[in-house]
Coordinates of C-alpha atoms and ligand atoms in Angstrom, one line a residue:
X19 CA -16.1 17.4 -113.6
X20 CA -16.0 19.6 -110.6
X21 CA -17.1 16.6 -108.5
X22 CA -13.8 14.9 -109.4
X23 CA -11.7 17.8 -108.3
X24 CA -12.1 17.3 -104.6
X25 CA -9.6 16.9 -101.8
X26 CA -7.8 13.6 -101.9
X27 CA -8.9 12.7 -105.4
X28 CA -6.5 11.5 -108.0
X29 CA -7.8 11.9 -111.5
X30 CA -5.8 9.8 -114.0
X31 CA -6.1 10.8 -117.7
X32 CA -6.3 8.1 -120.3
X33 CA -6.6 8.0 -124.0
X34 CA -5.0 7.4 -127.3
X35 CA -2.1 9.4 -128.8
X36 CA -2.5 13.1 -129.4
X37 CA -6.1 13.5 -128.2
X38 CA -5.1 16.1 -125.6
X39 CA -4.5 14.1 -122.4
X40 CA -1.6 16.4 -121.3
X41 CA -3.6 19.6 -122.1
X42 CA -6.7 18.4 -120.3
X43 CA -4.6 17.2 -117.3
X44 CA -3.0 20.7 -117.0
X45 CA -6.5 22.3 -117.4
X46 CA -7.9 20.1 -114.7
X47 CA -5.0 21.0 -112.5
X48 CA -5.7 24.7 -113.0
X49 CA -9.3 24.1 -112.2
X50 CA -8.4 22.2 -109.0
X51 CA -6.0 25.0 -107.9
X52 CA -8.7 27.6 -108.5
X53 CA -11.0 25.6 -106.3
X54 CA -8.4 26.3 -103.6
X55 CA -6.8 22.9 -103.6
X56 CA -3.0 22.5 -103.4
X57 CA -2.6 20.7 -106.7
X58 CA 0.1 18.8 -108.5
X59 CA 0.0 17.7 -112.1
X60 CA 2.2 14.9 -113.3
X61 CA 2.7 15.5 -117.0
X62 CA 4.1 13.2 -119.6
X63 CA 6.2 14.8 -122.3
X64 CA 4.3 18.1 -122.6
X65 CA 4.5 20.0 -125.9
X66 CA 7.1 22.8 -125.8
X67 CA 4.4 25.4 -125.6
X68 CA 2.6 23.8 -122.7
X69 CA 6.0 23.3 -121.0
X70 CA 6.6 27.1 -121.3
X71 CA 3.0 27.8 -120.2
X72 CA 3.6 25.8 -117.1
X73 CA 7.0 27.1 -116.5
X74 CA 8.5 23.7 -116.8
X75 CA 11.2 24.6 -119.4
X76 CA 14.1 23.5 -117.3
X77 CA 12.6 21.0 -115.0
X78 CA 13.1 17.4 -114.1
X79 CA 11.1 15.0 -112.0
X80 CA 10.4 17.4 -109.1
X81 CA 7.1 19.3 -108.6
X82 CA 7.6 22.9 -109.3
X83 CA 5.2 25.6 -108.3
X84 CA 3.8 27.9 -111.1
X85 CA 5.0 31.4 -110.3
X86 CA 2.7 34.2 -109.2
X87 CA 3.8 36.4 -112.0
X88 CA 2.9 33.8 -114.7
X89 CA -0.5 33.3 -113.1
X90 CA -1.2 37.1 -112.8
X91 CA -0.2 37.5 -116.5
X92 CA -3.0 35.1 -117.4
X93 CA -5.4 37.1 -115.3
X94 CA -5.4 34.4 -112.6
X95 CA -5.0 34.7 -108.8
X96 CA -1.3 34.7 -108.1
X97 CA -1.9 32.8 -104.9
X98 CA -3.1 29.6 -106.7
X99 CA -1.2 26.6 -105.5
X100 CA -0.5 24.7 -108.7
X101 CA 2.7 22.6 -109.2
X102 CA 3.7 20.6 -112.2
X103 CA 6.3 18.0 -112.7
X104 CA 7.4 16.0 -115.7
X105 CA 7.5 12.3 -115.8
X106 CA 11.0 10.9 -115.7
X107 CA 10.6 7.4 -117.1
X108 CA 14.0 5.7 -116.5
X109 CA 14.5 8.0 -113.5
X110 CA 11.5 6.4 -111.9
X111 CA 12.8 2.9 -112.2
X112 CA 16.3 3.8 -111.2
X113 CA 14.9 5.6 -108.1
X114 CA 13.2 2.4 -107.1
X115 CA 16.4 0.4 -107.4
X116 CA 18.3 3.1 -105.6
X117 CA 15.9 3.1 -102.7
X118 CA 15.6 -0.7 -102.4
X119 CA 19.2 -1.8 -103.0
X120 CA 21.7 -0.6 -100.6
X121 CA 25.0 -2.0 -102.0
X122 CA 26.4 0.3 -104.8
X123 CA 28.1 -2.6 -106.7
X124 CA 24.8 -4.5 -106.8
X125 CA 23.0 -1.4 -108.0
X126 CA 25.5 -0.9 -110.8
X127 CA 25.1 -4.6 -111.8
X128 CA 21.4 -4.0 -112.1
X129 CA 21.7 -0.7 -114.0
X130 CA 24.0 -2.4 -116.5
X131 CA 21.9 -5.4 -116.9
X132 CA 20.4 -5.7 -120.4
X133 CA 17.3 -7.4 -119.0
X134 CA 16.8 -4.5 -116.6
X135 CA 17.3 -2.0 -119.3
X136 CA 14.8 -3.5 -121.6
X137 CA 12.4 -4.1 -118.7
X138 CA 12.5 -0.4 -117.9
X139 CA 12.5 0.9 -121.5
X140 CA 10.8 -1.5 -123.8
X141 CA 7.9 -3.4 -122.4
X142 CA 4.5 -2.1 -123.4
X143 CA 3.3 0.3 -120.9
X144 CA 6.7 0.9 -119.3
X145 CA 6.3 4.6 -119.3
X146 CA 2.8 4.6 -117.9
X147 CA 3.9 2.2 -115.2
X148 CA 6.7 4.7 -114.3
X149 CA 4.0 7.4 -114.1
X150 CA 2.2 5.2 -111.6
X151 CA 5.4 4.8 -109.6
X152 CA 5.9 8.5 -109.5
X153 CA 2.4 9.1 -108.5
X154 CA 2.9 6.6 -105.7
X155 CA 6.0 8.5 -104.5
X156 CA 4.3 11.8 -104.8
X157 CA 1.2 10.5 -103.0
X158 CA 3.4 9.1 -100.2
X159 CA 4.8 12.6 -99.4
X160 CA 1.2 13.8 -98.7
X161 CA 2.3 17.3 -99.9
X162 CA -0.7 17.8 -102.2
X163 CA -4.5 17.8 -101.9
X164 CA -5.2 17.0 -105.5
X165 CA -2.9 15.0 -107.8
X166 CA -3.8 15.0 -111.5
X167 CA -1.9 12.3 -113.5
X168 CA -1.3 12.4 -117.2
X169 CA -0.3 9.2 -119.0
X170 CA 1.4 8.3 -122.2
X171 CA -0.8 7.3 -125.1
X172 CA -2.5 4.0 -124.5
X173 CA -1.4 2.6 -127.8
X174 CA -1.0 -0.8 -126.1
X175 CA -4.5 -0.6 -124.6
X176 CA -4.4 -0.4 -120.9
X177 CA -1.6 -2.9 -120.4
X178 CA 0.1 -0.6 -117.9
X179 CA -2.9 -0.8 -115.6
X180 CA -2.4 -4.5 -115.5
X181 CA 1.3 -4.2 -115.2
X182 CA 1.7 -4.1 -111.4
X183 CA -0.4 -7.3 -111.1
X184 CA 1.3 -9.0 -113.9
X185 CA 4.8 -8.2 -112.6
X186 CA 3.8 -9.4 -109.2
X187 CA 2.6 -12.7 -110.6
X188 CA 5.9 -13.1 -112.4
X189 CA 8.4 -11.9 -109.9
X190 CA 6.7 -13.4 -107.0
X191 CA 5.9 -16.7 -108.6
X192 CA 7.6 -19.7 -106.9
X193 CA 8.7 -20.8 -110.3
X194 CA 10.6 -17.6 -110.9
X195 CA 12.3 -17.7 -107.6
X196 CA 13.2 -21.3 -108.0
X197 CA 14.4 -20.8 -111.5
X198 CA 16.6 -17.9 -110.8
X199 CA 18.0 -18.8 -107.4
X200 CA 21.5 -17.3 -107.5
X201 CA 23.5 -20.3 -106.3
X202 CA 22.7 -22.5 -109.4
X203 CA 25.3 -23.5 -111.8
X204 CA 24.7 -22.8 -115.5
X205 CA 24.1 -26.5 -116.2
X206 CA 21.4 -26.9 -113.6
X207 CA 19.7 -23.7 -114.9
X208 CA 19.6 -25.2 -118.3
X209 CA 18.0 -28.3 -117.0
X210 CA 15.4 -26.3 -115.0
X211 CA 14.6 -24.1 -118.0
X212 CA 13.7 -27.3 -119.9
X213 CA 10.8 -27.9 -117.5
X214 CA 7.4 -26.9 -118.5
X215 CA 6.8 -24.4 -115.7
X216 CA 10.1 -22.7 -116.3
X217 CA 9.4 -22.4 -120.0
X218 CA 6.2 -20.6 -119.2
X219 CA 8.0 -18.0 -116.9
X220 CA 10.7 -17.4 -119.5
X221 CA 8.1 -16.9 -122.2
X222 CA 6.2 -14.5 -120.1
X223 CA 9.3 -12.5 -119.3
X224 CA 10.1 -12.4 -122.9
X225 CA 6.7 -11.0 -123.6
X226 CA 7.5 -8.1 -121.4
X227 CA 10.9 -7.4 -122.7
X228 CA 11.6 -9.1 -125.9
X229 CA 13.9 -12.1 -126.3
X230 CA 16.7 -11.7 -123.8
X231 CA 19.7 -13.9 -123.1
X232 CA 18.8 -16.1 -120.3
X233 CA 22.0 -15.4 -118.4
X234 CA 21.1 -11.7 -118.2
X235 CA 17.7 -12.5 -116.8
X236 CA 19.3 -14.8 -114.3
X237 CA 21.8 -12.2 -113.3
X238 CA 19.1 -9.6 -112.8
X239 CA 17.2 -11.9 -110.4
X240 CA 20.5 -12.8 -108.6
X241 CA 21.3 -9.1 -108.1
X242 CA 17.7 -8.2 -107.1
X243 CA 17.2 -11.3 -105.0
X244 CA 17.8 -9.6 -101.6
X245 CA 15.3 -6.9 -102.5
X246 CA 12.7 -9.0 -104.3
X247 CA 10.3 -8.9 -101.3
X248 CA 10.6 -5.1 -101.1
X249 CA 10.0 -4.8 -104.9
X250 CA 7.0 -7.0 -104.8
X251 CA 5.7 -5.2 -101.8
X252 CA 5.9 -1.9 -103.6
X253 CA 4.1 -3.3 -106.6
X254 CA 1.4 -4.5 -104.3
X255 CA 1.0 -1.0 -102.9
X256 CA 1.0 0.6 -106.4
X257 CA -1.7 -1.9 -107.4
X258 CA -3.7 -1.0 -104.3
X259 CA -3.4 2.7 -105.0
X260 CA -4.6 2.1 -108.6
X261 CA -7.7 0.4 -107.3
X262 CA -8.4 2.8 -104.4
X263 CA -11.6 4.9 -104.6
X264 CA -9.4 8.1 -104.7
X265 CA -8.4 7.2 -108.2
X266 CA -10.8 8.5 -110.9
X267 CA -10.2 7.6 -114.4
X268 CA -10.9 10.2 -117.0
X269 CA -10.8 9.3 -120.6
X270 CA -10.0 12.0 -123.3
X271 CA -11.0 11.6 -126.9
X272 CA -11.4 13.7 -129.9
X273 CA -14.3 13.4 -132.3
X274 CA -12.9 11.7 -135.4
X275 CA -14.7 8.4 -136.2
X276 CA -11.6 6.3 -135.6
X277 CA -10.9 8.1 -132.3
X278 CA -14.4 7.5 -131.1
X279 CA -14.0 3.9 -132.1
X280 CA -10.8 3.6 -130.1
X281 CA -12.5 5.3 -127.2
X282 CA -15.2 2.6 -127.3
X283 CA -12.6 -0.1 -127.3
X284 CA -10.8 1.4 -124.4
X285 CA -14.1 1.6 -122.5
X286 CA -14.7 -2.1 -123.1
X287 CA -11.2 -3.0 -121.9
X288 CA -11.5 -0.9 -118.8
X289 CA -14.8 -2.7 -118.1
X290 CA -13.2 -6.1 -118.4
X291 CA -10.4 -5.0 -116.1
X292 CA -13.0 -4.0 -113.5
X293 CA -11.8 -0.3 -113.7
X294 CA -14.6 2.2 -113.4
X295 CA -14.5 5.2 -115.7
X296 CA -15.5 8.5 -113.9
X297 CA -15.7 10.9 -116.8
X298 CA -15.1 11.4 -120.5
X299 CA -13.7 14.6 -121.9
X300 CA -14.5 15.2 -125.6
X301 CA -11.8 17.4 -126.6
X302 CA -11.6 19.7 -129.6
X303 CA -15.3 19.3 -130.2
X304 CA -16.6 22.1 -132.4
X305 CA -15.2 25.5 -132.6
X306 CA -15.6 28.0 -129.7
X307 CA -18.1 30.0 -131.7
X308 CA -20.5 27.1 -132.2
X309 CA -20.0 25.8 -128.7
X310 CA -20.5 29.2 -127.0
X311 CA -23.6 29.8 -129.0
X312 CA -25.0 26.7 -127.5
X313 CA -23.8 27.4 -124.0
X314 CA -25.2 30.9 -124.1
X315 CA -28.9 30.3 -123.8
X316 CA -29.8 33.7 -125.1
X317 CA -28.5 32.7 -128.5
X318 CA -30.4 30.3 -130.8
X319 CA -28.2 27.2 -131.0
X320 CA -26.6 26.7 -134.4
X321 CA -28.3 29.8 -135.9
X322 CA -25.1 30.5 -137.8
X323 CA -25.3 27.1 -139.4
X324 CA -29.0 27.8 -140.3
X325 CA -27.8 31.0 -142.0
X326 CA -25.4 29.0 -144.1
X327 CA -28.3 26.9 -145.3
X328 CA -29.9 30.1 -146.7
X329 CA -26.9 31.4 -148.5
X330 CA -27.4 29.5 -151.7
X331 CA -30.8 30.9 -152.4
X332 CA -29.4 34.3 -152.2
X333 CA -27.1 33.5 -155.0
X334 CA -29.7 33.8 -157.8
X335 CA -30.4 37.4 -157.2
X336 CA -28.0 38.4 -160.0
X337 CA -24.8 38.8 -158.0
X338 CA -21.9 39.6 -160.1
X339 CA -19.4 36.9 -159.3
X340 CA -21.8 34.0 -159.0
X341 CA -19.0 31.4 -159.5
X342 CA -16.8 32.9 -156.8
X343 CA -19.8 33.1 -154.4
X344 CA -20.8 29.5 -155.3
X345 CA -17.4 28.2 -154.3
X346 CA -17.4 30.2 -151.1
X347 CA -20.9 29.0 -150.2
X348 CA -19.8 25.4 -151.0
X349 CA -17.0 25.9 -148.5
X350 CA -19.5 27.1 -145.8
X351 CA -21.9 24.2 -146.6
X352 CA -19.1 21.7 -146.1
X353 CA -18.3 23.3 -142.7
X354 CA -22.0 23.1 -141.8
X355 CA -22.3 19.4 -142.8
X356 CA -19.0 18.5 -141.0
X357 CA -20.3 20.2 -137.9
X358 CA -23.6 18.4 -138.0
X359 CA -21.9 15.1 -138.6
X360 CA -19.6 15.7 -135.6
X361 CA -22.5 16.6 -133.3
X362 CA -24.4 13.4 -134.3
X363 CA -21.3 11.3 -133.8
X364 CA -20.7 12.7 -130.4
X365 CA -24.3 12.5 -129.4
X366 CA -24.5 8.9 -130.4
X367 CA -21.3 8.1 -128.4
X368 CA -22.6 10.1 -125.4
X369 CA -25.9 8.2 -125.4
X370 CA -24.3 4.8 -125.1
X371 CA -22.0 5.8 -122.2
X372 CA -22.5 3.7 -119.0
X373 CA -24.7 5.5 -116.5
X374 CA -22.8 7.6 -114.0
X375 CA -20.0 8.5 -116.4
X376 CA -19.7 12.3 -116.5
X377 CA -19.3 14.0 -119.8
X378 CA -17.3 17.2 -120.3
X379 CA -16.5 19.1 -123.4
X380 CA -13.6 21.3 -124.6
X381 CA -13.9 23.0 -127.9
X382 CA -11.1 23.6 -130.3
X383 CA -9.1 26.7 -129.2
X384 CA -8.4 28.1 -132.6
X385 CA -5.2 30.0 -131.7
X386 CA -3.8 26.8 -130.0
X387 CA -3.1 26.2 -126.4
X388 CA -0.1 28.4 -126.0
X389 CA -0.4 29.9 -122.5
X390 CA -2.0 29.7 -119.1
X391 CA -4.9 31.9 -120.3
X392 CA -5.8 29.3 -123.0
X393 CA -5.6 26.5 -120.4
X394 CA -7.8 28.5 -118.1
X395 CA -10.4 28.8 -120.9
X396 CA -10.3 25.0 -121.3
X397 CA -10.7 24.5 -117.6
X398 CA -13.8 26.6 -117.6
X399 CA -15.3 24.8 -120.5
X400 CA -14.6 21.4 -118.9
X401 CA -16.0 22.3 -115.5
X402 CA -18.9 24.4 -116.7
X403 CA -21.4 21.7 -115.7
X404 CA -24.0 22.8 -118.1
X405 CA -26.0 20.2 -120.0
X406 CA -25.2 21.2 -123.5
X407 CA -25.4 18.1 -125.6
X408 CA -29.2 17.8 -125.5
X409 CA -29.9 21.3 -126.9
X410 CA -27.2 20.8 -129.4
X411 CA -28.5 17.5 -130.6
X412 CA -32.0 19.0 -130.8
X413 CA -30.8 22.0 -132.8
X414 CA -28.8 19.7 -135.1
X415 CA -31.7 17.4 -135.9
X416 CA -34.0 20.5 -136.6
X417 CA -31.4 21.7 -139.0
X418 CA -31.0 18.3 -140.7
X419 CA -34.8 18.0 -141.0
X420 CA -35.1 21.3 -142.9
X421 CA -35.5 21.0 -146.6
X422 CA -32.5 22.5 -148.3
X423 CA -33.7 25.7 -150.1
X424 CA -33.6 25.3 -153.9
X425 CA -32.0 27.9 -156.1
X426 CA -34.5 30.7 -157.0
X427 CA -37.3 29.4 -154.8
X428 CA -37.6 32.8 -153.2
X429 CA -36.8 31.6 -149.7
X430 CA -35.4 34.1 -147.2
X431 CA -32.2 35.7 -148.3
X432 CA -29.0 36.8 -146.7
X433 CA -30.1 40.2 -145.6
X434 CA -27.0 41.8 -144.4
X435 CA -25.3 38.7 -142.9
X436 CA -22.7 38.5 -145.7
Ligands
ATP868 N1 -8.9 22.0 -127.1 C1 -7.8 22.2 -127.8 N2 -7.8 23.2 -128.7 C2 -6.7 23.4 -129.5 N3 -5.6 22.7 -129.5 C3 -5.6 21.6 -128.6 C4 -6.7 21.4 -127.7 N4 -6.4 20.3 -127.0 C5 -5.1 19.9 -127.3 N5 -4.6 20.7 -128.3 C6 -3.3 20.6 -129.0 O1 -3.2 19.3 -129.5 C7 -1.9 18.8 -129.4 C8 -1.9 17.5 -128.7 O2 -2.3 17.8 -127.3 P1 -1.7 17.0 -126.1 O3 -0.2 17.1 -126.2 O4 -2.3 17.5 -124.9 O5 -2.2 15.5 -126.4 P2 -1.7 14.1 -125.7 O6 -2.9 13.3 -125.7 O7 -1.1 14.4 -124.4 O8 -0.6 13.6 -126.8 P3 0.4 12.4 -126.5 O9 -0.5 11.2 -126.6 O10 1.3 12.5 -127.6 O11 0.9 12.5 -125.1 C9 -1.1 19.9 -128.7 O12 -0.5 20.7 -129.7 C10 -2.2 20.8 -128.0 O13 -1.8 22.1 -127.9
MG869 MG1 0.7 13.9 -123.7

């Protein structure tokens, strides 16, 4: 992951809802700043704790530097240049209109237009599209060396990545312009709308924003007509930025079977979009104890799980509360089996990743991600660069292959590890 955190690079975090995109974006930002890059993180709707951790409690859409005192409290260098900003969805669209449309009355007409309001609020991917617009603006200022971009959940797949291109096709189409030329009378529009080409455009517009009264669409185009070229030009530039080599897509996933399945689907969609994935972060994979045991080469990987496998045989030695112990051991065994399943699932997923995609892992932080110190721990895990999956997989398959000790077979007992 360190390779992605270089000067000029723009990591964009993708993934389904709640997998940790915002958390990992912030952690990557911290890692970038600690590599001495002046870093900005565009976050989307961070949890309250993360907002506090980043000092974003009272912040709008402007990048704000994390204070030296906060950094020092987390044991970090107070000189780190890390700024964070929150995505402002409607603000992003309105800012475009404000920049491009000079006349206040025309602007008001656009802001009040129901088609505009649903265009900016409702179409699938609207928020992520706004994130791209804010990225574009931030990037234009040239103020930062590294820009990490969080996105809203990709519940509608990656529609937002296609959005600039789709909007360009619609707004810039000759049919759209012909259809919505301002000087037309209502009767002539009705005639035009009856034509096949026009029906197509209207249908496409409705796909974006739901059914809208045609007159509001017409009015929007009329008001925006003078700036349509500028709007389309901007969309072209956003589209170009999205496909520039500086942009590195990083997918975040957790390890539940349905999340892994969704991650696979997203991978397929990106591929068909011609977008290259740079890295995958498997978040909340294993607990820190298990993970660290693997990362620390002095320790035998998964030895604590092997100990669990030996617990049951110790039970027959006439312990008093056999029932209570039995239940406790069952609990541990479930934990062991869950852990082994998780490792196998992740290993299978990792094996099928396209070559060149980097893999990073962040374990579950048991106490939660409440402060900069926890974020810093995640950054270190994610950028550790050690190859951990192989030893983990090997240890897991050794453990699976072991015959389970039967009760009373005299196999090695607990010996003080209770
Ligand atoms: N490695 C981790 N260990 C413990 N908790 C985590 C970890 N990663 C994320 N979380 C917690 O999981 C929750 C969801 O994380 P986050 O908000 O980053 O997800 P998201 O993908 O941005 O969600 P959304 O799709 O809603 O934007 C948060 O409460 C966060 O603190
Ligand atoms: Mg988020």
